[in-house]
Each structure stands twice: as C-alpha cells, then as structure tokens.
Coordinates of C-alpha atoms in Angstrom, one line a residue:
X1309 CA 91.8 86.2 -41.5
X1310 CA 91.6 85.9 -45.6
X1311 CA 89.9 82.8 -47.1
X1312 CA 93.1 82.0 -48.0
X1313 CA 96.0 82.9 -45.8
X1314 CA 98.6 80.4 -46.8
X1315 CA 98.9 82.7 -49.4
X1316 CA 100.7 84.6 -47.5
X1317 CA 102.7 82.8 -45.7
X1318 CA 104.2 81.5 -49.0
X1319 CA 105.1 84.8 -50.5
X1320 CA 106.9 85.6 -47.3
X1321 CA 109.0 82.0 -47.9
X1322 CA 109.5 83.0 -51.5
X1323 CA 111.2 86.5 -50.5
X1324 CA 113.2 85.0 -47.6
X1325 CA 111.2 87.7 -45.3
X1326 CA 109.9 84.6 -43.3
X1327 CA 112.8 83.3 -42.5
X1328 CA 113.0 86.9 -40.7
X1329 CA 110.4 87.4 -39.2
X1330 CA 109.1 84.2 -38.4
X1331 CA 111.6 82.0 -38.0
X1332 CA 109.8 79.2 -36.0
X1333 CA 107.6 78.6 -38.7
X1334 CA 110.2 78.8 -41.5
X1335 CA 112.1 76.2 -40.1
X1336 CA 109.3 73.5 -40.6
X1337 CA 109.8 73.5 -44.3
X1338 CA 111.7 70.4 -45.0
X1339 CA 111.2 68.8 -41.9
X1340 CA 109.9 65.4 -43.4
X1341 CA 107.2 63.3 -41.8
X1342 CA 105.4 60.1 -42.8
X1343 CA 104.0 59.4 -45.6
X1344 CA 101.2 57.1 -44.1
X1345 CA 100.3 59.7 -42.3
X1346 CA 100.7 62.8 -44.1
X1347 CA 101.0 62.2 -47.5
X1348 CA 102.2 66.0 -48.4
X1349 CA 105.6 64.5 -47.0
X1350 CA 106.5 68.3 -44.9
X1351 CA 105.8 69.6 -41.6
X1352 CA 106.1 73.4 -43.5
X1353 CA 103.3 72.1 -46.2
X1354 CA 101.5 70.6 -43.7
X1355 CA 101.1 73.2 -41.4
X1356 CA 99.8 75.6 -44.2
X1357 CA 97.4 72.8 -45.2
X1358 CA 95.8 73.0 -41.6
X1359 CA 95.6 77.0 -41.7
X1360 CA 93.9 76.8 -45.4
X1361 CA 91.6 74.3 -43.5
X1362 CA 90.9 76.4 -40.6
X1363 CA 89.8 79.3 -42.7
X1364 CA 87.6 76.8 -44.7
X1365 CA 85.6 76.1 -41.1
X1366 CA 85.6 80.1 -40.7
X1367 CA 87.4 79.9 -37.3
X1368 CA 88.5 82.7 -35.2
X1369 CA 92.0 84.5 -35.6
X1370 CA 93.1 82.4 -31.8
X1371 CA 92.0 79.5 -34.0
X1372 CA 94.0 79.8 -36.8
X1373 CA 97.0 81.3 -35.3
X1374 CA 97.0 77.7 -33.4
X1375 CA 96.4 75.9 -36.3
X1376 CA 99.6 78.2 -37.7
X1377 CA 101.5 77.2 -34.6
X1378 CA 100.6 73.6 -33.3
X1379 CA 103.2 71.6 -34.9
X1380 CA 106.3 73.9 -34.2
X1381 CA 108.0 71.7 -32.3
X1382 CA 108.4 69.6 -35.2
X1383 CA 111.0 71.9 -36.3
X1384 CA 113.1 70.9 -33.1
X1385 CA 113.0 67.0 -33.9
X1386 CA 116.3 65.5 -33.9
X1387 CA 117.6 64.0 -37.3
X1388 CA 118.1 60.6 -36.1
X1389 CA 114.2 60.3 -35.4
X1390 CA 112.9 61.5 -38.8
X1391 CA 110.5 61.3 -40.3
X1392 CA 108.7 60.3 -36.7
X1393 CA 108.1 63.5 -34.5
X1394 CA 108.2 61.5 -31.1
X1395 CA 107.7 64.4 -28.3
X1396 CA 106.8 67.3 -30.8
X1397 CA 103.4 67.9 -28.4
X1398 CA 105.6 69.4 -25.7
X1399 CA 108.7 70.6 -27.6
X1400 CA 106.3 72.7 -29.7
X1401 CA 105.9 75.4 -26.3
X1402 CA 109.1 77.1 -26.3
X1403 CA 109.2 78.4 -30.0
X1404 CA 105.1 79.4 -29.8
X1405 CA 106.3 81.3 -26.8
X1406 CA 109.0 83.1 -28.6
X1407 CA 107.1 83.5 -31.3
X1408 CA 104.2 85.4 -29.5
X1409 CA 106.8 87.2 -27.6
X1410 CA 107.9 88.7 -31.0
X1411 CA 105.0 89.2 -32.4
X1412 CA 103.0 90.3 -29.4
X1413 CA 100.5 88.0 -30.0
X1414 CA 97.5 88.3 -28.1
X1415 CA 96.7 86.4 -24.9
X1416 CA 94.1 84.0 -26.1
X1417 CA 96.1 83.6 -29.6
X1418 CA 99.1 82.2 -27.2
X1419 CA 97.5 80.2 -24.7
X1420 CA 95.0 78.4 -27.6
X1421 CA 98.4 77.9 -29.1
X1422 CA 100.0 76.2 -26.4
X1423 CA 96.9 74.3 -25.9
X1424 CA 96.5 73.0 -29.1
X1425 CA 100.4 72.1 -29.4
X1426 CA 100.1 70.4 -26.3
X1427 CA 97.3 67.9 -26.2
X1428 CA 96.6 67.7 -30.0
X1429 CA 97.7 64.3 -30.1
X1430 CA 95.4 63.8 -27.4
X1431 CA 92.7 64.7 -28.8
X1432 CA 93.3 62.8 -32.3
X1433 CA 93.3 59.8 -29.9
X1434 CA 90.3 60.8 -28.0
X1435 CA 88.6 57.4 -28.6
X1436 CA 91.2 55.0 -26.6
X1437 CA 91.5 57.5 -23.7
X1438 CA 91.0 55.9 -20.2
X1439 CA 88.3 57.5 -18.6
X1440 CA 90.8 59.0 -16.3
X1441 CA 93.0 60.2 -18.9
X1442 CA 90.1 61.6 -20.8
X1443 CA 89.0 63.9 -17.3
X1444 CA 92.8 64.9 -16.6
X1445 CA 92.7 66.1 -20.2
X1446 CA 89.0 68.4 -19.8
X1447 CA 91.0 69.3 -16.6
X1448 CA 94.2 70.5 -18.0
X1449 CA 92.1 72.5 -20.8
X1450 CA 89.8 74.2 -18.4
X1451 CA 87.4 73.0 -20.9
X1452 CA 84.1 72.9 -17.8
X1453 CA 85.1 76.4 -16.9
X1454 CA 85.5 77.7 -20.7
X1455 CA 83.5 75.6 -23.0
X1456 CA 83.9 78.4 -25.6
X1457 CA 87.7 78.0 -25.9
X1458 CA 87.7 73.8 -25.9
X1459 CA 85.7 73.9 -28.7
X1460 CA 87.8 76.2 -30.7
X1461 CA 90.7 73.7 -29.8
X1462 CA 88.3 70.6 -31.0
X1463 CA 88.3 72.7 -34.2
X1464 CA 91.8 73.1 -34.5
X1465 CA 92.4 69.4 -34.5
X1466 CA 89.5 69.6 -36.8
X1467 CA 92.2 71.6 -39.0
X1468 CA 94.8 69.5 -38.2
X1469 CA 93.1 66.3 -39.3
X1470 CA 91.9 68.0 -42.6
X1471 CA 95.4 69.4 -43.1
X1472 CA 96.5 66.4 -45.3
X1473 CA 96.5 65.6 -48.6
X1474 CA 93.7 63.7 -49.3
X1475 CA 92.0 64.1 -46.2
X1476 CA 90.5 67.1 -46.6
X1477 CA 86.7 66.3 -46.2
X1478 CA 87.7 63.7 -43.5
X1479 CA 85.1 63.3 -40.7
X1480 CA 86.2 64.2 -37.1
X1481 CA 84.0 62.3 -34.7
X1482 CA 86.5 63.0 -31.7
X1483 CA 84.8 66.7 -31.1
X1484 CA 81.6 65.4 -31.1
X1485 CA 83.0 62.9 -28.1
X1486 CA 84.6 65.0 -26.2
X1487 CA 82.2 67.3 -26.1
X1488 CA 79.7 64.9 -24.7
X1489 CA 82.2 63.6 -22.6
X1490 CA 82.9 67.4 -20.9
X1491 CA 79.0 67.8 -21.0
X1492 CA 79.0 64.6 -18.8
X1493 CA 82.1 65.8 -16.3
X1494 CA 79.8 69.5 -16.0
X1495 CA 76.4 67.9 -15.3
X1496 CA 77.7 66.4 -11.6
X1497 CA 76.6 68.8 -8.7
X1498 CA 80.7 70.0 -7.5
X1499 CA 78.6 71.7 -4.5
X1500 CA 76.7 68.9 -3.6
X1501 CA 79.9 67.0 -3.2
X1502 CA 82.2 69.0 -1.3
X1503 CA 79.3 69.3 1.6
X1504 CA 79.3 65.5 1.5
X1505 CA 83.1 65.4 2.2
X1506 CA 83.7 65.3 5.8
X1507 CA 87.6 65.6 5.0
X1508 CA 87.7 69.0 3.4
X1509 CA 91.1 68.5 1.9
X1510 CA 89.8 66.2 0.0
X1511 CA 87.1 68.0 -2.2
X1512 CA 89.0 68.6 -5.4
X1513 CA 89.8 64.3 -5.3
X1514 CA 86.2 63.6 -4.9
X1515 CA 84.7 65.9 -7.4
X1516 CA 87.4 64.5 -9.8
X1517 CA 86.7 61.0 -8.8
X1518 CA 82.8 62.4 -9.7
X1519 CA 83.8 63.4 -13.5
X1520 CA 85.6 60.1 -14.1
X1521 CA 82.7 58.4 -13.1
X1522 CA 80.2 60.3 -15.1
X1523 CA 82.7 59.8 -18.0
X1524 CA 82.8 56.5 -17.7
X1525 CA 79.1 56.2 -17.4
X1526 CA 78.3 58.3 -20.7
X1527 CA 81.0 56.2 -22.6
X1528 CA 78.8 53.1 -21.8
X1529 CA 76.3 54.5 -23.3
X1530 CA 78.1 55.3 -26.6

C-alpha cells in the first residue's frame, strides 16, 4: 500500500528472499515477452510496472495484489512458445492459488486475483467482443450483482495497460465500455421476465437472451 511498492519487491529479488517466499512471482523475471507489445522486454519488469501503476490510480490493496498476480501464469509458458504467452489467462490460476494459500491472502485479494488473471485479456479486447461474448463475460465476473468489484478489475487492466514502457499515460476507453455495457445488461426488468416465461426452466436463458439484447442495443448506439 506505499506509493511505491515495487520497491519492495525488488529488494526482496536483490537478497534472494523472494525467491523464498514468493516464488511464483520470482519466477517471472526473465520470462521474455514481445517487444511490440511490451517494450520492457520481461514478464518480472512488467509485472512491477503494473503494481507502480496501480498505486499511481490509488487502488485498493485486492487491486494491487491482482495487479501483483495477473500475469503469473506467464511464468508457466513453455520455452518453445516464447516470447508469446499463448494460454497464460488460465494457466495463471494454479500459482495465484498457491500463492494465497501461502500467504493467506485474503478472500477478495484471491478471487480479484483470479479474476483479473482470467479474463484480462478479455477485457483489453473489450471492443471486438460479440455481444454474447461481452454478457458471458459480465456473467462470469458477477459484475450486475457486484458492480464495486468489476470496476476494481476494469482498473486493474487499467494497470496492466499502463504497465509498459512508454505507455504509461495511455488512455483506457475499454472501462468506460464495459461499464455502459453492464449498466445496459442491469437496466432490463429480470422479474418481469421470468413471470412472462411460461416454461420456468427456462428463466435464466431468457433473462440472458434479455442482456445480450440490451447489449447489443447500447453498442448501436456507441
């Protein structure tokens, strides 16, 4: 929670104690990626980048420990597919888990963790996402149900995206969409729906069906 925590992080590296006690994260120094798109050339550097970036925006410790945590599995890439990290959104899950195992990491640290791991990609992307894709995805981060915690993970993509050299002041416009987008898939009446359903079974479909369509009519609109 300093204004500068990659400070830290570094001194641990220097003394070998991070190696120790966080192993996951140690083990993204030289891990290349590339250049074209991050121009610091390591997943290690990187991922301090995005955590000086997230305490720039002030975010909350969840925040920043997922900041600290979302590229992981690039650590777990296999040589003959550097410097691309093909997969690293879903590989990144088992070491954030052992990680917060270890550490004991609070509840919302390791589930915004896993979050942002998972769909950060996503999210970067947010613009060519079908409208079904784009509800599956507000689905999958509960982001009607807690607003609150999707835009911390907007934020951490925020970090993510600023995380690179040279990209530091970088506008985002993907939070700002997908938050209009999620304000779209809440405004339909879910209520309203299922008492129009004469096959019960089939209220979670509809409602869905619902959001995609409000999606799609908001992107129209864009």
């Amino acid at each position: 929670m300093e204004n500068h925590p990659a400070r830290m992080f570094e001194a641990l590296r220097e003394c070998g104690a991070l190696a120790r006690i966080a192993p996951e994260i140690d083990a993204l120094f030289g891990v290349p990626e590339r250049l074209d798109y991050h121009p610091e050339g390591d997943s290690g550097s990187h991922t301090l980048l995005v955590l000086e970036a997230a305490a720039r925006l002030g975010l909350p410790l969840a925040a920043r420990f997922a900041a600290l945590c979302h590229d992981l599995g690039k650590a777990l890439t296999p040589a003959d597919q550097l410097p691309r990290h093909i997969g690293h959104d879903l590989r990144g899950q088992e070491p954030i888990t052992g990680l917060c195992e270890r550490w004991r990491a609070p509840v919302e640290c390791r589930e915004l963790a896993i979050l942002a791991s998972r769909e950060h990609i996503l999210i970067h992307r947010a613009r060519e996402l079908r409208d079904a894709t784009a509800a599956d995805l507000l689905q999958r981060c509960d982001a009607l149900r807690r607003p609150e915690r999707f835009d911390q993970l907007l934020e951490v993509c925020r970090s993510d995206a600023h995380g690179r050299l040279g990209h530091e002041d970088d506008a985002y416009p993907q939070a700002a969409y997908l938050q209009t987008l999620r304000d779209a898939a809440a405004g339909i009446d879910a209520g309203a729906i299922a008492k129009a359903c004469a096959d019960k079974s089939r209220i979670a479909e509809a409602v869905q069906q619902a959001r995609i369509e409000a999606i799609r009519a908001v992107k129209e609109r864009l």
